[in-house]
PDB file of C-alpha atoms in Angstrom:
ATOM      1  CA  UNK Y  21      51.052  36.224 -48.555  1.00  0.00           C
ATOM      2  CA  UNK Y  22      48.548  33.692 -49.812  1.00  0.00           C
ATOM      3  CA  UNK Y  23      48.732  31.854 -46.460  1.00  0.00           C
ATOM      4  CA  UNK Y  24      47.999  35.098 -44.608  1.00  0.00           C
ATOM      5  CA  UNK Y  25      45.052  36.000 -46.831  1.00  0.00           C
ATOM      6  CA  UNK Y  26      43.541  32.501 -46.578  1.00  0.00           C
ATOM      7  CA  UNK Y  27      43.928  32.554 -42.785  1.00  0.00           C
ATOM      8  CA  UNK Y  28      42.257  35.968 -42.637  1.00  0.00           C
ATOM      9  CA  UNK Y  29      39.290  34.700 -44.648  1.00  0.00           C
ATOM     10  CA  UNK Y  30      38.876  31.189 -43.233  1.00  0.00           C
ATOM     11  CA  UNK Y  31      40.487  31.051 -39.779  1.00  0.00           C
ATOM     12  CA  UNK Y  32      40.537  34.430 -38.010  1.00  0.00           C
ATOM     13  CA  UNK Y  33      37.525  35.441 -35.981  1.00  0.00           C
ATOM     14  CA  UNK Y  34      37.290  39.177 -35.578  1.00  0.00           C
ATOM     15  CA  UNK Y  35      36.083  40.872 -32.402  1.00  0.00           C
ATOM     16  CA  UNK Y  36      36.723  44.252 -30.845  1.00  0.00           C
ATOM     17  CA  UNK Y  37      38.480  42.660 -27.872  1.00  0.00           C
ATOM     18  CA  UNK Y  38      40.977  40.546 -29.796  1.00  0.00           C
ATOM     19  CA  UNK Y  39      41.173  41.632 -33.421  1.00  0.00           C
ATOM     20  CA  UNK Y  40      39.041  44.588 -34.516  1.00  0.00           C
ATOM     21  CA  UNK Y  41      37.914  44.261 -38.133  1.00  0.00           C
ATOM     22  CA  UNK Y  42      39.606  47.561 -39.043  1.00  0.00           C
ATOM     23  CA  UNK Y  43      42.964  45.947 -38.235  1.00  0.00           C
ATOM     24  CA  UNK Y  44      42.632  43.976 -41.458  1.00  0.00           C
ATOM     25  CA  UNK Y  45      43.403  47.173 -43.399  1.00  0.00           C
ATOM     26  CA  UNK Y  46      46.302  48.107 -41.122  1.00  0.00           C
ATOM     27  CA  UNK Y  47      47.741  44.595 -41.365  1.00  0.00           C
ATOM     28  CA  UNK Y  48      47.289  44.433 -45.129  1.00  0.00           C
ATOM     29  CA  UNK Y  49      49.093  47.754 -45.522  1.00  0.00           C
ATOM     30  CA  UNK Y  50      51.880  46.484 -43.275  1.00  0.00           C
ATOM     31  CA  UNK Y  51      52.427  43.318 -45.298  1.00  0.00           C
ATOM     32  CA  UNK Y  52      51.598  44.392 -48.829  1.00  0.00           C
ATOM     33  CA  UNK Y  53      53.039  47.917 -48.829  1.00  0.00           C
ATOM     34  CA  UNK Y  54      55.836  47.981 -46.270  1.00  0.00           C
ATOM     35  CA  UNK Y  55      57.100  44.466 -46.834  1.00  0.00           C
ATOM     36  CA  UNK Y  56      56.054  43.962 -50.434  1.00  0.00           C
ATOM     37  CA  UNK Y  57      57.273  47.297 -51.746  1.00  0.00           C
ATOM     38  CA  UNK Y  58      60.286  48.070 -49.553  1.00  0.00           C
ATOM     39  CA  UNK Y  59      61.740  44.596 -49.317  1.00  0.00           C
ATOM     40  CA  UNK Y  60      60.725  43.715 -52.870  1.00  0.00           C
ATOM     41  CA  UNK Y  61      62.413  46.814 -54.258  1.00  0.00           C
ATOM     42  CA  UNK Y  62      65.763  45.951 -52.709  1.00  0.00           C
ATOM     43  CA  UNK Y  63      65.562  42.212 -53.350  1.00  0.00           C
ATOM     44  CA  UNK Y  64      64.838  42.724 -57.036  1.00  0.00           C
ATOM     45  CA  UNK Y  65      67.154  45.686 -57.477  1.00  0.00           C
ATOM     46  CA  UNK Y  66      69.820  45.029 -60.148  1.00  0.00           C
ATOM     47  CA  UNK Y  67      72.593  45.631 -57.601  1.00  0.00           C
ATOM     48  CA  UNK Y  68      71.235  43.172 -55.024  1.00  0.00           C
ATOM     49  CA  UNK Y  69      73.547  40.255 -54.337  1.00  0.00           C
ATOM     50  CA  UNK Y  70      72.652  37.379 -52.088  1.00  0.00           C
ATOM     51  CA  UNK Y  71      74.742  36.962 -48.949  1.00  0.00           C
ATOM     52  CA  UNK Y  72      77.957  35.101 -49.750  1.00  0.00           C
ATOM     53  CA  UNK Y  73      78.774  34.507 -46.081  1.00  0.00           C
ATOM     54  CA  UNK Y  74      75.993  31.918 -45.737  1.00  0.00           C
ATOM     55  CA  UNK Y  75      77.044  28.418 -46.860  1.00  0.00           C
ATOM     56  CA  UNK Y  76      74.636  26.506 -49.108  1.00  0.00           C
ATOM     57  CA  UNK Y  77      73.815  23.997 -46.348  1.00  0.00           C
ATOM     58  CA  UNK Y  78      72.810  26.877 -44.070  1.00  0.00           C
ATOM     59  CA  UNK Y  79      70.575  28.265 -46.827  1.00  0.00           C
ATOM     60  CA  UNK Y  80      68.803  24.914 -47.086  1.00  0.00           C
ATOM     61  CA  UNK Y  81      68.456  24.830 -43.306  1.00  0.00           C
ATOM     62  CA  UNK Y  82      66.947  28.336 -43.371  1.00  0.00           C
ATOM     63  CA  UNK Y  83      64.419  27.247 -46.004  1.00  0.00           C
ATOM     64  CA  UNK Y  84      63.413  24.249 -43.880  1.00  0.00           C
ATOM     65  CA  UNK Y  85      63.247  26.466 -40.771  1.00  0.00           C
ATOM     66  CA  UNK Y  86      61.101  29.021 -42.628  1.00  0.00           C
ATOM     67  CA  UNK Y  87      58.656  26.291 -43.703  1.00  0.00           C
ATOM     68  CA  UNK Y  88      58.561  24.830 -40.175  1.00  0.00           C
ATOM     69  CA  UNK Y  89      57.924  28.249 -38.606  1.00  0.00           C
ATOM     70  CA  UNK Y  90      55.112  28.934 -41.107  1.00  0.00           C
ATOM     71  CA  UNK Y  91      53.530  25.575 -40.277  1.00  0.00           C
ATOM     72  CA  UNK Y  92      53.747  26.261 -36.543  1.00  0.00           C
ATOM     73  CA  UNK Y  93      52.219  29.712 -37.064  1.00  0.00           C
ATOM     74  CA  UNK Y  94      49.331  28.150 -38.992  1.00  0.00           C
ATOM     75  CA  UNK Y  95      48.787  25.490 -36.307  1.00  0.00           C
ATOM     76  CA  UNK Y  96      48.705  28.225 -33.642  1.00  0.00           C
ATOM     77  CA  UNK Y  97      46.095  30.195 -35.585  1.00  0.00           C
ATOM     78  CA  UNK Y  98      44.006  27.059 -35.949  1.00  0.00           C
ATOM     79  CA  UNK Y  99      44.324  26.327 -32.201  1.00  0.00           C
ATOM     80  CA  UNK Y 100      43.189  29.867 -31.379  1.00  0.00           C
ATOM     81  CA  UNK Y 101      40.236  29.569 -33.758  1.00  0.00           C
ATOM     82  CA  UNK Y 102      39.137  26.320 -32.133  1.00  0.00           C
ATOM     83  CA  UNK Y 103      39.217  27.874 -28.642  1.00  0.00           C
ATOM     84  CA  UNK Y 104      36.274  30.107 -29.472  1.00  0.00           C
ATOM     85  CA  UNK Y 105      32.990  28.892 -30.888  1.00  0.00           C
ATOM     86  CA  UNK Y 106      31.487  31.003 -33.706  1.00  0.00           C
ATOM     87  CA  UNK Y 107      29.335  33.847 -32.412  1.00  0.00           C
ATOM     88  CA  UNK Y 108      30.743  33.754 -28.873  1.00  0.00           C
ATOM     89  CA  UNK Y 109      33.453  35.651 -27.049  1.00  0.00           C
ATOM     90  CA  UNK Y 110      34.185  32.831 -24.598  1.00  0.00           C
ATOM     91  CA  UNK Y 111      37.540  31.151 -25.074  1.00  0.00           C
ATOM     92  CA  UNK Y 112      39.931  28.812 -23.331  1.00  0.00           C
ATOM     93  CA  UNK Y 113      43.631  28.724 -22.581  1.00  0.00           C
ATOM     94  CA  UNK Y 114      45.649  27.811 -25.690  1.00  0.00           C
ATOM     95  CA  UNK Y 115      47.822  24.700 -25.493  1.00  0.00           C
ATOM     96  CA  UNK Y 116      50.497  23.092 -27.641  1.00  0.00           C
ATOM     97  CA  UNK Y 117      52.557  24.516 -30.516  1.00  0.00           C
ATOM     98  CA  UNK Y 118      54.597  26.736 -28.185  1.00  0.00           C
ATOM     99  CA  UNK Y 119      51.694  27.970 -26.070  1.00  0.00           C
ATOM    100  CA  UNK Y 120      53.190  26.153 -23.086  1.00  0.00           C
ATOM    101  CA  UNK Y 121      55.971  28.750 -23.066  1.00  0.00           C
ATOM    102  CA  UNK Y 122      54.289  31.903 -24.371  1.00  0.00           C
ATOM    103  CA  UNK Y 123      50.781  33.332 -24.491  1.00  0.00           C
ATOM    104  CA  UNK Y 124      51.125  34.341 -28.123  1.00  0.00           C
ATOM    105  CA  UNK Y 125      52.969  31.493 -29.796  1.00  0.00           C
ATOM    106  CA  UNK Y 126      51.516  32.610 -33.138  1.00  0.00           C
ATOM    107  CA  UNK Y 127      53.449  35.880 -32.822  1.00  0.00           C
ATOM    108  CA  UNK Y 128      56.589  34.064 -31.722  1.00  0.00           C
ATOM    109  CA  UNK Y 129      56.497  31.777 -34.773  1.00  0.00           C
ATOM    110  CA  UNK Y 130      55.759  34.694 -37.091  1.00  0.00           C
ATOM    111  CA  UNK Y 131      58.771  36.518 -35.683  1.00  0.00           C
ATOM    112  CA  UNK Y 132      60.856  33.414 -36.373  1.00  0.00           C
ATOM    113  CA  UNK Y 133      59.494  33.297 -39.946  1.00  0.00           C
ATOM    114  CA  UNK Y 134      60.669  36.838 -40.614  1.00  0.00           C
ATOM    115  CA  UNK Y 135      63.976  36.311 -38.825  1.00  0.00           C
ATOM    116  CA  UNK Y 136      64.782  33.255 -40.960  1.00  0.00           C
ATOM    117  CA  UNK Y 137      63.726  35.178 -44.069  1.00  0.00           C
ATOM    118  CA  UNK Y 138      65.902  38.153 -43.131  1.00  0.00           C
ATOM    119  CA  UNK Y 139      68.965  35.999 -42.493  1.00  0.00           C
ATOM    120  CA  UNK Y 140      68.374  34.124 -45.763  1.00  0.00           C
ATOM    121  CA  UNK Y 141      68.113  37.276 -47.889  1.00  0.00           C
ATOM    122  CA  UNK Y 142      70.516  39.479 -45.947  1.00  0.00           C
ATOM    123  CA  UNK Y 143      68.358  42.412 -47.044  1.00  0.00           C
ATOM    124  CA  UNK Y 144      68.511  45.380 -44.657  1.00  0.00           C
ATOM    125  CA  UNK Y 145      64.877  46.316 -45.297  1.00  0.00           C
ATOM    126  CA  UNK Y 146      63.747  42.827 -44.297  1.00  0.00           C
ATOM    127  CA  UNK Y 147      65.443  43.364 -40.922  1.00  0.00           C
ATOM    128  CA  UNK Y 148      63.637  46.714 -40.608  1.00  0.00           C
ATOM    129  CA  UNK Y 149      60.370  44.941 -41.403  1.00  0.00           C
ATOM    130  CA  UNK Y 150      61.229  42.280 -38.801  1.00  0.00           C
ATOM    131  CA  UNK Y 151      61.826  44.937 -36.125  1.00  0.00           C
ATOM    132  CA  UNK Y 152      58.602  46.830 -36.888  1.00  0.00           C
ATOM    133  CA  UNK Y 153      56.649  43.568 -36.960  1.00  0.00           C
ATOM    134  CA  UNK Y 154      58.144  42.348 -33.698  1.00  0.00           C
ATOM    135  CA  UNK Y 155      57.458  45.673 -31.988  1.00  0.00           C
ATOM    136  CA  UNK Y 156      53.785  45.555 -33.009  1.00  0.00           C
ATOM    137  CA  UNK Y 157      53.359  41.870 -32.151  1.00  0.00           C
ATOM    138  CA  UNK Y 158      55.101  42.321 -28.783  1.00  0.00           C
ATOM    139  CA  UNK Y 159      52.679  45.134 -27.950  1.00  0.00           C
ATOM    140  CA  UNK Y 160      49.694  42.950 -28.857  1.00  0.00           C
ATOM    141  CA  UNK Y 161      51.199  39.953 -27.034  1.00  0.00           C
ATOM    142  CA  UNK Y 162      51.701  41.871 -23.784  1.00  0.00           C
ATOM    143  CA  UNK Y 163      48.091  43.081 -23.879  1.00  0.00           C
ATOM    144  CA  UNK Y 164      46.747  39.608 -24.634  1.00  0.00           C
ATOM    145  CA  UNK Y 165      49.002  38.047 -21.973  1.00  0.00           C
ATOM    146  CA  UNK Y 166      47.629  40.444 -19.355  1.00  0.00           C
ATOM    147  CA  UNK Y 167      44.040  39.728 -20.488  1.00  0.00           C
ATOM    148  CA  UNK Y 168      44.638  35.985 -20.142  1.00  0.00           C
ATOM    149  CA  UNK Y 169      46.045  36.437 -16.628  1.00  0.00           C
ATOM    150  CA  UNK Y 170      42.984  38.468 -15.591  1.00  0.00           C
ATOM    151  CA  UNK Y 171      40.481  36.185 -17.308  1.00  0.00           C
ATOM    152  CA  UNK Y 172      41.845  32.824 -16.151  1.00  0.00           C
ATOM    153  CA  UNK Y 173      42.707  32.409 -12.476  1.00  0.00           C
ATOM    154  CA  UNK Y 174      44.544  29.158 -13.294  1.00  0.00           C
ATOM    155  CA  UNK Y 175      46.612  30.695 -16.093  1.00  0.00           C
ATOM    156  CA  UNK Y 176      50.139  29.184 -16.122  1.00  0.00           C
ATOM    157  CA  UNK Y 177      52.441  31.401 -14.034  1.00  0.00           C
ATOM    158  CA  UNK Y 178      55.649  30.718 -15.970  1.00  0.00           C
ATOM    159  CA  UNK Y 179      54.343  31.713 -19.392  1.00  0.00           C
ATOM    160  CA  UNK Y 180      55.794  34.790 -21.014  1.00  0.00           C
ATOM    161  CA  UNK Y 181      54.004  36.941 -23.592  1.00  0.00           C
ATOM    162  CA  UNK Y 182      55.963  36.364 -26.819  1.00  0.00           C
ATOM    163  CA  UNK Y 183      59.606  35.325 -26.264  1.00  0.00           C
ATOM    164  CA  UNK Y 184      60.105  32.143 -24.210  1.00  0.00           C
ATOM    165  CA  UNK Y 185      61.750  32.803 -20.815  1.00  0.00           C
ATOM    166  CA  UNK Y 186      62.304  36.507 -21.669  1.00  0.00           C
ATOM    167  CA  UNK Y 187      59.281  38.668 -22.601  1.00  0.00           C
TER     168      UNK Y 187
END
């Protein structure tokens, strides 16, 4: 969560069109209460056992994947920040870090973060969190994708909103 809080303070630029300031409270509740409490309760419950069906090498691969997905998510947020100068609403078309395939690569990578986490822990509530998160991010991604297509006449035709080649 430290990464998310630092990004909120130092990277995100709030505006009514893209990220209304009041969303900070909604997002914080989502991550701190829903994820922190629900997933934390089951992960730290005395009867929790880690998945035995995942070999140790796969667990290491999931840890590396998780770290990679977090890095990509951070790079996407930084790219989006750099597209808009402070105090303006003008922005450009994002490039790199997955933006060649989807309009909202930051949401794609965040989904991958939570998917790798869910597989690693095998915790049912982490999968529920993943589904709720994906649903919300897909909704935002579709809206942003449509805004990009209206705003930029030269917007890449083959880009999807959040899932490469699918959605």
